[in-house]
Short mmCIF file of C-alpha atoms in Angstrom, two decimals:
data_model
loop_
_atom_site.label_atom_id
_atom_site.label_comp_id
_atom_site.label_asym_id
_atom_site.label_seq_id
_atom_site.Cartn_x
_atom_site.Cartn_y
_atom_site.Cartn_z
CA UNK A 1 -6.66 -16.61 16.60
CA UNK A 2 -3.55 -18.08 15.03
CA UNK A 3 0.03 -17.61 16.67
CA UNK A 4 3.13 -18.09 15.13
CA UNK A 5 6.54 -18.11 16.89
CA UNK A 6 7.88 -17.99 19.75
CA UNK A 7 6.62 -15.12 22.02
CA UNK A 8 9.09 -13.12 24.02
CA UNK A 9 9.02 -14.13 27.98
CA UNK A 10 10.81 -11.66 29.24
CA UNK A 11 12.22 -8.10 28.36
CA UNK A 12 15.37 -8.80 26.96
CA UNK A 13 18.50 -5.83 25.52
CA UNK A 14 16.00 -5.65 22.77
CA UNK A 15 12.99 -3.72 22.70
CA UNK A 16 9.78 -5.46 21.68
CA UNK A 17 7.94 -3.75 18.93
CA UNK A 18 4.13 -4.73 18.23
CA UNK A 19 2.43 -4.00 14.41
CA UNK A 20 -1.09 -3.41 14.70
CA UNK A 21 -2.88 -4.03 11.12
CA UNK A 22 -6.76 -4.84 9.98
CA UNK A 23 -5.15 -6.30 7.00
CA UNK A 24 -4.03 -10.03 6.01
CA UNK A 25 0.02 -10.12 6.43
CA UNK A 26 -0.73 -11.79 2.35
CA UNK A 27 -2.22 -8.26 1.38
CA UNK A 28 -0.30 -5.80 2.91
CA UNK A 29 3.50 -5.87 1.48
CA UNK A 30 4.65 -2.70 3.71
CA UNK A 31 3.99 -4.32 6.93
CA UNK A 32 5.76 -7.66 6.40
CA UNK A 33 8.62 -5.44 5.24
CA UNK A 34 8.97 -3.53 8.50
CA UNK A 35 8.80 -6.44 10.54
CA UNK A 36 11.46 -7.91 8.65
CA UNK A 37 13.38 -4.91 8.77
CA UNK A 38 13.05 -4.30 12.18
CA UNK A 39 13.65 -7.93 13.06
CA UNK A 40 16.98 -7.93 11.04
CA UNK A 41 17.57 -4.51 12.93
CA UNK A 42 17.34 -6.78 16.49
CA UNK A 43 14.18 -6.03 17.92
CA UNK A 44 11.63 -8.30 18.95
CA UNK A 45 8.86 -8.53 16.45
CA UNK A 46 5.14 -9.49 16.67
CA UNK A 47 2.13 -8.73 14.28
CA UNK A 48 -1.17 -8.61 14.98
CA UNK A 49 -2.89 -8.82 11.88
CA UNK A 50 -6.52 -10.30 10.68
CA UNK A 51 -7.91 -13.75 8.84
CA UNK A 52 -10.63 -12.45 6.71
CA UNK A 53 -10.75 -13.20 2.95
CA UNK A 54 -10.22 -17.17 1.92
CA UNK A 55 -8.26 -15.59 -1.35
CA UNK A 56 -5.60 -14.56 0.34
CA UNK A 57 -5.02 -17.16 2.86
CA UNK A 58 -2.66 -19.47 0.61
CA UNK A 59 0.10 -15.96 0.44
CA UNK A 60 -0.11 -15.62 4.31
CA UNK A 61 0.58 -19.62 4.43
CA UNK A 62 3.67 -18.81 2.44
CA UNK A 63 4.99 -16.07 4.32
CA UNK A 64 3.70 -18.25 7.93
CA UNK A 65 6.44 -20.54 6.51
CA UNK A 66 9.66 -18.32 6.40
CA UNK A 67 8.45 -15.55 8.84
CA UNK A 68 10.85 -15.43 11.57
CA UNK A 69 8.32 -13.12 14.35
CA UNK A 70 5.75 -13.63 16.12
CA UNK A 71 2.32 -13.21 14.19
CA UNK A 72 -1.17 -13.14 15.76
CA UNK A 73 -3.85 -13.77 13.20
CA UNK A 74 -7.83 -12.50 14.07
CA UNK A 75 -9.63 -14.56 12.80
CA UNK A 76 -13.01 -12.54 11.55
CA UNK A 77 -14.07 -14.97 8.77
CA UNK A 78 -17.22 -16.00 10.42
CA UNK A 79 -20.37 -14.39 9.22
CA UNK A 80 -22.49 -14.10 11.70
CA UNK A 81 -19.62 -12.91 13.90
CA UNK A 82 -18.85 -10.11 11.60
CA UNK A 83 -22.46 -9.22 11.32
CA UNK A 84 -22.95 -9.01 15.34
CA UNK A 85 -19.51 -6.82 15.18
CA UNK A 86 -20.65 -5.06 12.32
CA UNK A 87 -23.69 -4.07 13.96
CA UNK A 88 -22.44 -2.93 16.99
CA UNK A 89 -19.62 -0.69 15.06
CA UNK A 90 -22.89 0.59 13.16
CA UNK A 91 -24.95 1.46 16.39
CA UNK A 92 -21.37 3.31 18.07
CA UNK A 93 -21.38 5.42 14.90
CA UNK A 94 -24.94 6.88 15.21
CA UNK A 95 -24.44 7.01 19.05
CA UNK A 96 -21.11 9.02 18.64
CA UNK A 97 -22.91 11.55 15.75
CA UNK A 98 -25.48 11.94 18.28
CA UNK A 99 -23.33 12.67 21.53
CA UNK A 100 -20.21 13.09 20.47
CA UNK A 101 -18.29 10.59 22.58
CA UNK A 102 -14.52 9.77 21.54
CA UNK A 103 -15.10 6.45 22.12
CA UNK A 104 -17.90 5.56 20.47
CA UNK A 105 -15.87 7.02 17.14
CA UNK A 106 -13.10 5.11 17.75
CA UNK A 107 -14.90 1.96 17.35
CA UNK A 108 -17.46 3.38 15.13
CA UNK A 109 -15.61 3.91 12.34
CA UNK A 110 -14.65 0.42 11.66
CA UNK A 111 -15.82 -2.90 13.10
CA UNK A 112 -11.67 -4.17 12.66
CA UNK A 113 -11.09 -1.66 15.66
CA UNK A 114 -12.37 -3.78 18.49
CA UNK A 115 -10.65 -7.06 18.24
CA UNK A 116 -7.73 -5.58 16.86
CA UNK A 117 -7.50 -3.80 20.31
CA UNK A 118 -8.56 -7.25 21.91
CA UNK A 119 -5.66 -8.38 20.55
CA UNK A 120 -3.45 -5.57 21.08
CA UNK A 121 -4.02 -4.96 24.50
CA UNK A 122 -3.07 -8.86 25.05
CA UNK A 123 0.45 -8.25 23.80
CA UNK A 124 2.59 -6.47 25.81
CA UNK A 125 5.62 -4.24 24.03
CA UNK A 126 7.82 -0.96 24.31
CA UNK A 127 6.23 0.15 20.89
CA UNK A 128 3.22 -0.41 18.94
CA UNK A 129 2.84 0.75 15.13
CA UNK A 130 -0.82 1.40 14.03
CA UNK A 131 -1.38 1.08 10.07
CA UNK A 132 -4.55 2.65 8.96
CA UNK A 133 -6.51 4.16 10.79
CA UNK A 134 -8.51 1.46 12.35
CA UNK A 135 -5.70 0.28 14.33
CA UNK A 136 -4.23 3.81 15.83
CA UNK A 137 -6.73 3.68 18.57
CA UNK A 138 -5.74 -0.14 19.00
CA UNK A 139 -2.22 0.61 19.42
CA UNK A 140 -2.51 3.84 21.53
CA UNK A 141 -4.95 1.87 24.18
CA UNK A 142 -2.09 -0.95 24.26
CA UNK A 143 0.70 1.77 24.69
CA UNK A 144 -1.49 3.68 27.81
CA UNK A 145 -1.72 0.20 29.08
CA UNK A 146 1.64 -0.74 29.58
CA UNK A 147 3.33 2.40 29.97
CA UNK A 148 4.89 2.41 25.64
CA UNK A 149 5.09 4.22 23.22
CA UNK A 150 2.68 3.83 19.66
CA UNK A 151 3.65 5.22 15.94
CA UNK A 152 1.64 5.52 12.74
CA UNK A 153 2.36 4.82 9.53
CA UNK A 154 0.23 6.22 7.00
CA UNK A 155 0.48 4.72 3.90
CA UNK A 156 -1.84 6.71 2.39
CA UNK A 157 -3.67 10.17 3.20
CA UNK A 158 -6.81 8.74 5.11
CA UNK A 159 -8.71 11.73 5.21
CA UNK A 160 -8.58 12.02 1.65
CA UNK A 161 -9.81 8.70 0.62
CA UNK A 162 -12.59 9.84 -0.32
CA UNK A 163 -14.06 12.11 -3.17
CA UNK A 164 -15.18 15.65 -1.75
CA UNK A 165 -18.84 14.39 -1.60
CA UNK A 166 -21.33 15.07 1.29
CA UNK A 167 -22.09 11.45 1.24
CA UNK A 168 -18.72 10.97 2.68
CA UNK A 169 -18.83 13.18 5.64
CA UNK A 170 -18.87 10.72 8.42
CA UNK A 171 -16.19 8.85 7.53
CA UNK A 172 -14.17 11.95 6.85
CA UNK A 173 -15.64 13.34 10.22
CA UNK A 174 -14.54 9.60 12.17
CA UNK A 175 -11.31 9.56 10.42
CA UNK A 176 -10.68 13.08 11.55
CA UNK A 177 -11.57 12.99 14.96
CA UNK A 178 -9.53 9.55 15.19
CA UNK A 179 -6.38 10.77 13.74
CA UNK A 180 -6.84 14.50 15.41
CA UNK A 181 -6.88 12.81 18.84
CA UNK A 182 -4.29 10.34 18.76
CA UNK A 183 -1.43 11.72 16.23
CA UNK A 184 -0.28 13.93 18.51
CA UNK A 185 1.12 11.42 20.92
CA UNK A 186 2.71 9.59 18.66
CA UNK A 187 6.19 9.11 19.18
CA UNK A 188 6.95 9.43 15.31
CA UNK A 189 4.11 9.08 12.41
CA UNK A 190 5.74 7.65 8.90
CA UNK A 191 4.28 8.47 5.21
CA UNK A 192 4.64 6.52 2.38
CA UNK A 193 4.77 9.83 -0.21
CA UNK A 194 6.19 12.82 0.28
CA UNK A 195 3.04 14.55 -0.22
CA UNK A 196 1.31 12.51 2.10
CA UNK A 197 3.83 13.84 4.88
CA UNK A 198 2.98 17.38 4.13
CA UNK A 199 -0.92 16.52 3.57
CA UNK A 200 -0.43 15.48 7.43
CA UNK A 201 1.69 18.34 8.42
CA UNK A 202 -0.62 20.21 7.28
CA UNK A 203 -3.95 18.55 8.20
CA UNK A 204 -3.07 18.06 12.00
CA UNK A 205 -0.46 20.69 12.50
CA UNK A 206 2.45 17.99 13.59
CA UNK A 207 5.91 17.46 12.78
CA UNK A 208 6.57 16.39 9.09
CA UNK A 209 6.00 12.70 8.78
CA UNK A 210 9.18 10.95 8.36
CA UNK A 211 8.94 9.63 4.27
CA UNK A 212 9.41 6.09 4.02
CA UNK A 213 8.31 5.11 0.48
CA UNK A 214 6.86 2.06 -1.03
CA UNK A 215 10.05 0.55 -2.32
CA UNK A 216 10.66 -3.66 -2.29
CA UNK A 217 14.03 -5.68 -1.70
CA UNK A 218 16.93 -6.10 -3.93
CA UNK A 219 16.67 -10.03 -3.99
CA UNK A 220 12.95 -9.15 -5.99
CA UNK A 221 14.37 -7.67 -8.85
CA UNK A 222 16.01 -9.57 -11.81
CA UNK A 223 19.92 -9.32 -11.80
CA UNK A 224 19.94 -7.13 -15.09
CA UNK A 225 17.85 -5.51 -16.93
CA UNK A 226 16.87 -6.06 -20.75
CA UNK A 227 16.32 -4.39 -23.69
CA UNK A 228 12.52 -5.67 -24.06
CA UNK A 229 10.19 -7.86 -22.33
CA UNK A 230 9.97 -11.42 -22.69
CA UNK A 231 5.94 -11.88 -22.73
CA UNK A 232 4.63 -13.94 -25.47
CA UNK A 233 1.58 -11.71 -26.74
CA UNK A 234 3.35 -7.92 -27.37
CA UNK A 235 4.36 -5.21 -27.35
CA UNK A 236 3.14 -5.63 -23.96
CA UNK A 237 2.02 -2.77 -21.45
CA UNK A 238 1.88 -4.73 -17.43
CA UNK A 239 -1.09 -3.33 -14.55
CA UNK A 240 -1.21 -5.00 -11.45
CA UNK A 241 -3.31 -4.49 -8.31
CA UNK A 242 -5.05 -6.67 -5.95
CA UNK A 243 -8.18 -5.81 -7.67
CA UNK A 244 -8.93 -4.99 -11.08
CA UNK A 245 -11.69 -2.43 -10.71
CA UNK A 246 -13.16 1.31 -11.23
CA UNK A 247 -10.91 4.42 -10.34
CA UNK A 248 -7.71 3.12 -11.63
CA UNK A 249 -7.27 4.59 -15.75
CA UNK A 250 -8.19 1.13 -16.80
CA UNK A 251 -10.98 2.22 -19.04
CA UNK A 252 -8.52 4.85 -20.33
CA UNK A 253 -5.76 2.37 -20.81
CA UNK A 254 -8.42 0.00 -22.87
CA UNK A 255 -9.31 2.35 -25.21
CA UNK A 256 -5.57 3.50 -25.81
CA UNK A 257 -4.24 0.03 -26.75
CA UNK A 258 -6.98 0.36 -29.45
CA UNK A 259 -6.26 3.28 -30.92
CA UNK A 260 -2.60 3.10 -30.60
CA UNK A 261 -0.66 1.93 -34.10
CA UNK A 262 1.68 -0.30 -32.02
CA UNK A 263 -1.51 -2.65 -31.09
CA UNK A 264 0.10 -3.42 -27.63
CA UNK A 265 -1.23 -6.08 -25.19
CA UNK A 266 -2.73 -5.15 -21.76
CA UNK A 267 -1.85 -7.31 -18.73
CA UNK A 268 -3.85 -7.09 -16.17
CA UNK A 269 -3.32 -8.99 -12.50
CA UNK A 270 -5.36 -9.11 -10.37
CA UNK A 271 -8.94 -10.51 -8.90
CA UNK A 272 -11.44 -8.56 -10.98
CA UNK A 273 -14.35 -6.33 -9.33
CA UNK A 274 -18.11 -7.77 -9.31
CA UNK A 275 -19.37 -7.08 -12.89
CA UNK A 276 -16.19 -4.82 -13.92
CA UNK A 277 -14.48 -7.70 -15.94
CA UNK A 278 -17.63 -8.10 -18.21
CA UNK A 279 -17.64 -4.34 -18.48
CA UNK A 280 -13.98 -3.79 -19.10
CA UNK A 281 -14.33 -6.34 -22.06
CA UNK A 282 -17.15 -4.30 -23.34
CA UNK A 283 -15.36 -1.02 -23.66
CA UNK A 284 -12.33 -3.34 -25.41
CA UNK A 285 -14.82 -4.52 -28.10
CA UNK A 286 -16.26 -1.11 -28.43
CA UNK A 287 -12.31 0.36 -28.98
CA UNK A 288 -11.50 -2.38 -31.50
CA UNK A 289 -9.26 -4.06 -28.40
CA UNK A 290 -10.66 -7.36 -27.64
CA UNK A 291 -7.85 -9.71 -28.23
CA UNK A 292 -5.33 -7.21 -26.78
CA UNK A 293 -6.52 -7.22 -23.30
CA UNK A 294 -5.62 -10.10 -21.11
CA UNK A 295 -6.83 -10.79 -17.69
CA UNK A 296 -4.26 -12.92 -15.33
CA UNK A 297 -4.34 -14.27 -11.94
CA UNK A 298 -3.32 -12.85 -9.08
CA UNK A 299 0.16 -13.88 -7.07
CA UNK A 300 2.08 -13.67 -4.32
CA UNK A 301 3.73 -9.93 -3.57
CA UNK A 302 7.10 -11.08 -3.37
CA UNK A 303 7.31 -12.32 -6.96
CA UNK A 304 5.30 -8.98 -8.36
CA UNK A 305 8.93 -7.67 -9.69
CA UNK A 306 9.87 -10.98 -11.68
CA UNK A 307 6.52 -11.22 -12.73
CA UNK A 308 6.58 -7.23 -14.29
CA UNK A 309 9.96 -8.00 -15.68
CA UNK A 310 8.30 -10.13 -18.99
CA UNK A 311 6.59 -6.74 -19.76
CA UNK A 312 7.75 -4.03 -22.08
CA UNK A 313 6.71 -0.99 -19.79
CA UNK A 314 4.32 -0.65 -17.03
CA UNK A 315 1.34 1.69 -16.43
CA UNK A 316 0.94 3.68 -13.53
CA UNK A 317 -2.76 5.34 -14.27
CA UNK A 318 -4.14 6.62 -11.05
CA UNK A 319 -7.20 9.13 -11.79
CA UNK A 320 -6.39 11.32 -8.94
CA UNK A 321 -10.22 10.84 -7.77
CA UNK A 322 -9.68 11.50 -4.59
CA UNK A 323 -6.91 13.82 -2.53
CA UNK A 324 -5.27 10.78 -1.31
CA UNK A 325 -4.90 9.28 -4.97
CA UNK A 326 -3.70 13.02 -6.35
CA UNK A 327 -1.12 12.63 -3.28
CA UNK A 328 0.19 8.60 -3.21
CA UNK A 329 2.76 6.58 -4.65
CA UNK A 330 2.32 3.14 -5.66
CA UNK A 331 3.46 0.04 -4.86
CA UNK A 332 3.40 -1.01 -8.67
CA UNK A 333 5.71 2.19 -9.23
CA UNK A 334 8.45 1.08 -7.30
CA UNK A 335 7.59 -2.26 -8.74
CA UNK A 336 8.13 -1.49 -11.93
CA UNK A 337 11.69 0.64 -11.76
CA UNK A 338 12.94 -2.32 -9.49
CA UNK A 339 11.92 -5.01 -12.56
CA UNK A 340 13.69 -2.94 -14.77
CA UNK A 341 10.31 -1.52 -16.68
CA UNK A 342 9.59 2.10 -17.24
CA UNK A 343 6.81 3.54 -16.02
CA UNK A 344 4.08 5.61 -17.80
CA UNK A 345 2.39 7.84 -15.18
CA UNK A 346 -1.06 9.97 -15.26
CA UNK A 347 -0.49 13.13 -14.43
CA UNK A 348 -1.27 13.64 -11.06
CA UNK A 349 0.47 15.90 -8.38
CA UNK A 350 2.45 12.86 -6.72
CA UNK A 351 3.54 11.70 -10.27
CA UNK A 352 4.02 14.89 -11.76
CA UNK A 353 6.92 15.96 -8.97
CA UNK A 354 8.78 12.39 -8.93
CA UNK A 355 8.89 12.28 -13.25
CA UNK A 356 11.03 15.57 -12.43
CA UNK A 357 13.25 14.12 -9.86
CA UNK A 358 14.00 11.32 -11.87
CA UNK A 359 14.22 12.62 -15.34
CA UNK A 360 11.06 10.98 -16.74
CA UNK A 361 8.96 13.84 -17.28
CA UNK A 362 8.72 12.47 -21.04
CA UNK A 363 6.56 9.19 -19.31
CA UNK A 364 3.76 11.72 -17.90
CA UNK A 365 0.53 11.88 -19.74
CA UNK A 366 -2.46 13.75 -19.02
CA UNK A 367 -5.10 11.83 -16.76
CA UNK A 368 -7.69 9.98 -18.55
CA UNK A 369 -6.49 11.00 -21.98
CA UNK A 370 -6.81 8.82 -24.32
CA UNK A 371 -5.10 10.01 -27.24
CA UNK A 372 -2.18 11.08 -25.31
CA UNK A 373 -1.55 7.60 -23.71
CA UNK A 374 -1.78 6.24 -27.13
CA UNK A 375 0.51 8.65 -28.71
CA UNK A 376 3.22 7.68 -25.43
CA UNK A 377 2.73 4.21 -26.52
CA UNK A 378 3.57 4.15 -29.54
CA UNK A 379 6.64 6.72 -29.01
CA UNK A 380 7.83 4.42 -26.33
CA UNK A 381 7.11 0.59 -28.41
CA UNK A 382 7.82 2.38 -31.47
CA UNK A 383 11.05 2.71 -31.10
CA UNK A 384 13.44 -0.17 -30.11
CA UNK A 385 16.13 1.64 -28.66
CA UNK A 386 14.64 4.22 -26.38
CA UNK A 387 12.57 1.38 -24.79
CA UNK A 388 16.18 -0.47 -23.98
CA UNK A 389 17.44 2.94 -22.39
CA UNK A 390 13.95 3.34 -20.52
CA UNK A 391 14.51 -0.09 -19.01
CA UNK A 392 17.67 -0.06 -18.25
CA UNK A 393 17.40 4.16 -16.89
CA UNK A 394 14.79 2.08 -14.90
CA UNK A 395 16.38 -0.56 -13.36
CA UNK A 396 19.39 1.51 -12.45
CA UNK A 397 16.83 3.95 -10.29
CA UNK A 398 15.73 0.60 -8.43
CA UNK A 399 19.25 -0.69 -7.71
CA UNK A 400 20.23 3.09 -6.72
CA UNK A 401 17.93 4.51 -5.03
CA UNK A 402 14.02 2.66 -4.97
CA UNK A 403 15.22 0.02 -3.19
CA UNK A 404 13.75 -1.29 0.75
CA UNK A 405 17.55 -2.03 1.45
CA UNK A 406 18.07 2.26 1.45
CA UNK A 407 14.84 2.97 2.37
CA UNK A 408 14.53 0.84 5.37
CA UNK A 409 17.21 2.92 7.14
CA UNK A 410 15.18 5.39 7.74
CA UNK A 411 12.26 3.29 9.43
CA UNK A 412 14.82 1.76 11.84
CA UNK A 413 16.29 5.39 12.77
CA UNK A 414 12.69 6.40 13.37
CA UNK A 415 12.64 3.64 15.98
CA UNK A 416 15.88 3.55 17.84
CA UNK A 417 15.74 7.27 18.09
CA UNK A 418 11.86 6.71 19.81
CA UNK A 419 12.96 4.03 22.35
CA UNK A 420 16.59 4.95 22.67
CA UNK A 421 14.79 8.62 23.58
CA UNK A 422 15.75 10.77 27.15
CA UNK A 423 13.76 8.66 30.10
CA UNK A 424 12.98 6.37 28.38
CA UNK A 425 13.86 2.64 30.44
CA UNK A 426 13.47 -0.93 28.62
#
């Protein structure tokens, strides 16, 4: 396990808030956000978070560098290790579908749970935050122990990750009976979307999540916006993720810059899937695309909003596979209006409602369409001056309103009001 700064060693005026996460700090943008908000706020701040993927290590070393709270990093990148863990987290799942104990599901559903509650457990606070649901029964075991309180974030809606298949059923089942059991004693849950709030509401029969959405600093965005991009191969459409794979309206966005009379570039970010860039270059031959799709590296989150700046417009082109992709909003959306680049959006629910509260019901296309994405195209890169006002309509919204330095408010409310709350004593 890593540690990084200085560990509280004593309670102090200021409450002592733990973040519970099976991601890399490098990964996961909306965590290092809240502790930094929180730490600005005045609490005391530690993280436990996980070591796992050598990719990502060099963006955690960056943010290790100007972090100012604590951070515990589990380290889970041996192999054998993770296959003993694994196993056991395999063996609690077919013990809990065949007696039904809580506790086997807990740790059953994912072999992050146990040392994350190691960890956890290890770290005394007045609040612990779960993200994902592989850390709420982490941070509600560390909260019994010492007598605090735990919250959940859900950043997306876990129990629809997954298509309506039967072959999902236990994880839907674990996720469930995990999120059924602990929820309820939360002292607040968060949502990233506001249909993920009411999917929970709804799902669990709590209080309305408090929305918190996806949103990124002032200091990321450039300090105007322009009337095009700047990248060298365009008209130029911008996708980033931290994988470039299946599910995401790539194929759909491939065979649009094809058809499309503008011939506008792709850029895509990210580390591609086993096997999917070869395929992805496929369908670009097979659409007449091949020199318009370009594949570039992945970088660190806090320069994704420069980065999308060079780009005429940005695609948002989530298939709506599953109920949580029908109900989330990006990171890349927020992204994109903070950068100053207007967003084309598939049509799905979460997408459909937020083009009409902003005005930009004309960027909505059907999902998977192709002809319809390449008509929007070309209406958008066609025409010189409506792309200016899209990017500058956009930027405004990100200075306005999409920004973490409004949005943030509302986390640190959530938290005062949950440790500041009747009987409670720090």
């Amino acid at each position: 396990m890593t540690s990084i700064g200085p560990l509280p060693s004593s309670r102090s005026a200021s409450a002592h808030v733990c973040i519970v996460t099976p991601g890399q700090i490098g990964s996961n943008p909306r965590v290092v956000k809240e502790a930094d908000a929180l730490y600005r706020a005045g609490f005391r701040i530690s993280v436990v978070a996980t070591q796992t993927l050598d990719q990502v290590e060099p963006r955690d070393r960056a943010l290790m560098h100007r972090i100012p709270w604590h951070l515990d990093r589990i380290d889970l990148r041996s192999r054998w290790r993770w296959r003993l863990r694994r196993g056991i987290q395999v063996s609690l799942r077919h013990a809990h579908a065949c007696i039904g104990v809580e506790r086997f599901g807990d740790l059953g559903y994912s072999a992050f749970t146990m040392p994350l509650l190691i960890a956890a457990m290890r770290t005394r606070a007045e609040l612990y935050i779960a993200h994902y649901p592989a850390a709420l029964p982490a941070a509600a075991a560390a909260a019994r122990r010492y007598g605090a309180l735990y919250a959940y974030d859900a950043e997306d809606f876990h129990l629809g990750d997954w298509p309506d298949d039967p072959a999902y059923a236990m994880e839907r089942r674990l996720v469930r009976g995990i999120e059924a059991r602990y929820l309820p004693g939360c002292a607040y849950v968060t949502a990233a979307a506001p249909g993920i709030a009411d999917a929970y509401c709804e799902a669990f029969d709590i209080d309305r999540p408090r929305v918190i959405l996806n949103v990124f600093p002032l200091s990321q965005s450039p300090p105007a916006p322009t009337p095009r991009g700047t990248a060298e191969q365009g008209p130029s459409v911008y996708w980033f993720s931290q994988t470039i794979g299946p599910g995401r309206g790539l194929e759909c966005a491939v065979r649009a810059v094809g058809l499309a009379r503008t011939r506008p570039h792709l850029h895509l970010r990210g580390t591609p899937a086993a096997d999917y860039g070869e395929y992805l270059k496929k369908i670009a031959v097979d659409a007449g695309a091949a020199s318009l799709i370009h594949i570039l590296p992945p970088d660190d989150p806090e320069k994704m909003e420069c980065l999308a700046a060079a780009y005429d417009i940005g695609l948002v082109a989530e298939t709506g596979h599953s109920k949580s992709r029908q109900l989330c909003l990006t990171n890349k959306l927020f992204s994109y209006l903070l950068a100053g680049v207007p967003p084309l959006m598939s049509d799905t629910a979460a997408h459909r409602k937020f083009a009409e509260e902003t005005f930009m019901t004309d960027f909505i296309y059907p999902i998977d369409d192709v002809d319809a994405l390449a008509g929007l195209l070309d209406q958008v890169l066609g025409d010189p001056n409506r792309l200016a006002t899209a990017r500058a309509d956009a930027w405004r919204l990100g200075q306005n309103r999409y920004n973490w330095e409004r949005e943030s408010g509302g986390l640190v409310e959530a938290v005062n009001r949950a440790i500041s709350a009747p009987g409670r004593i720090l």
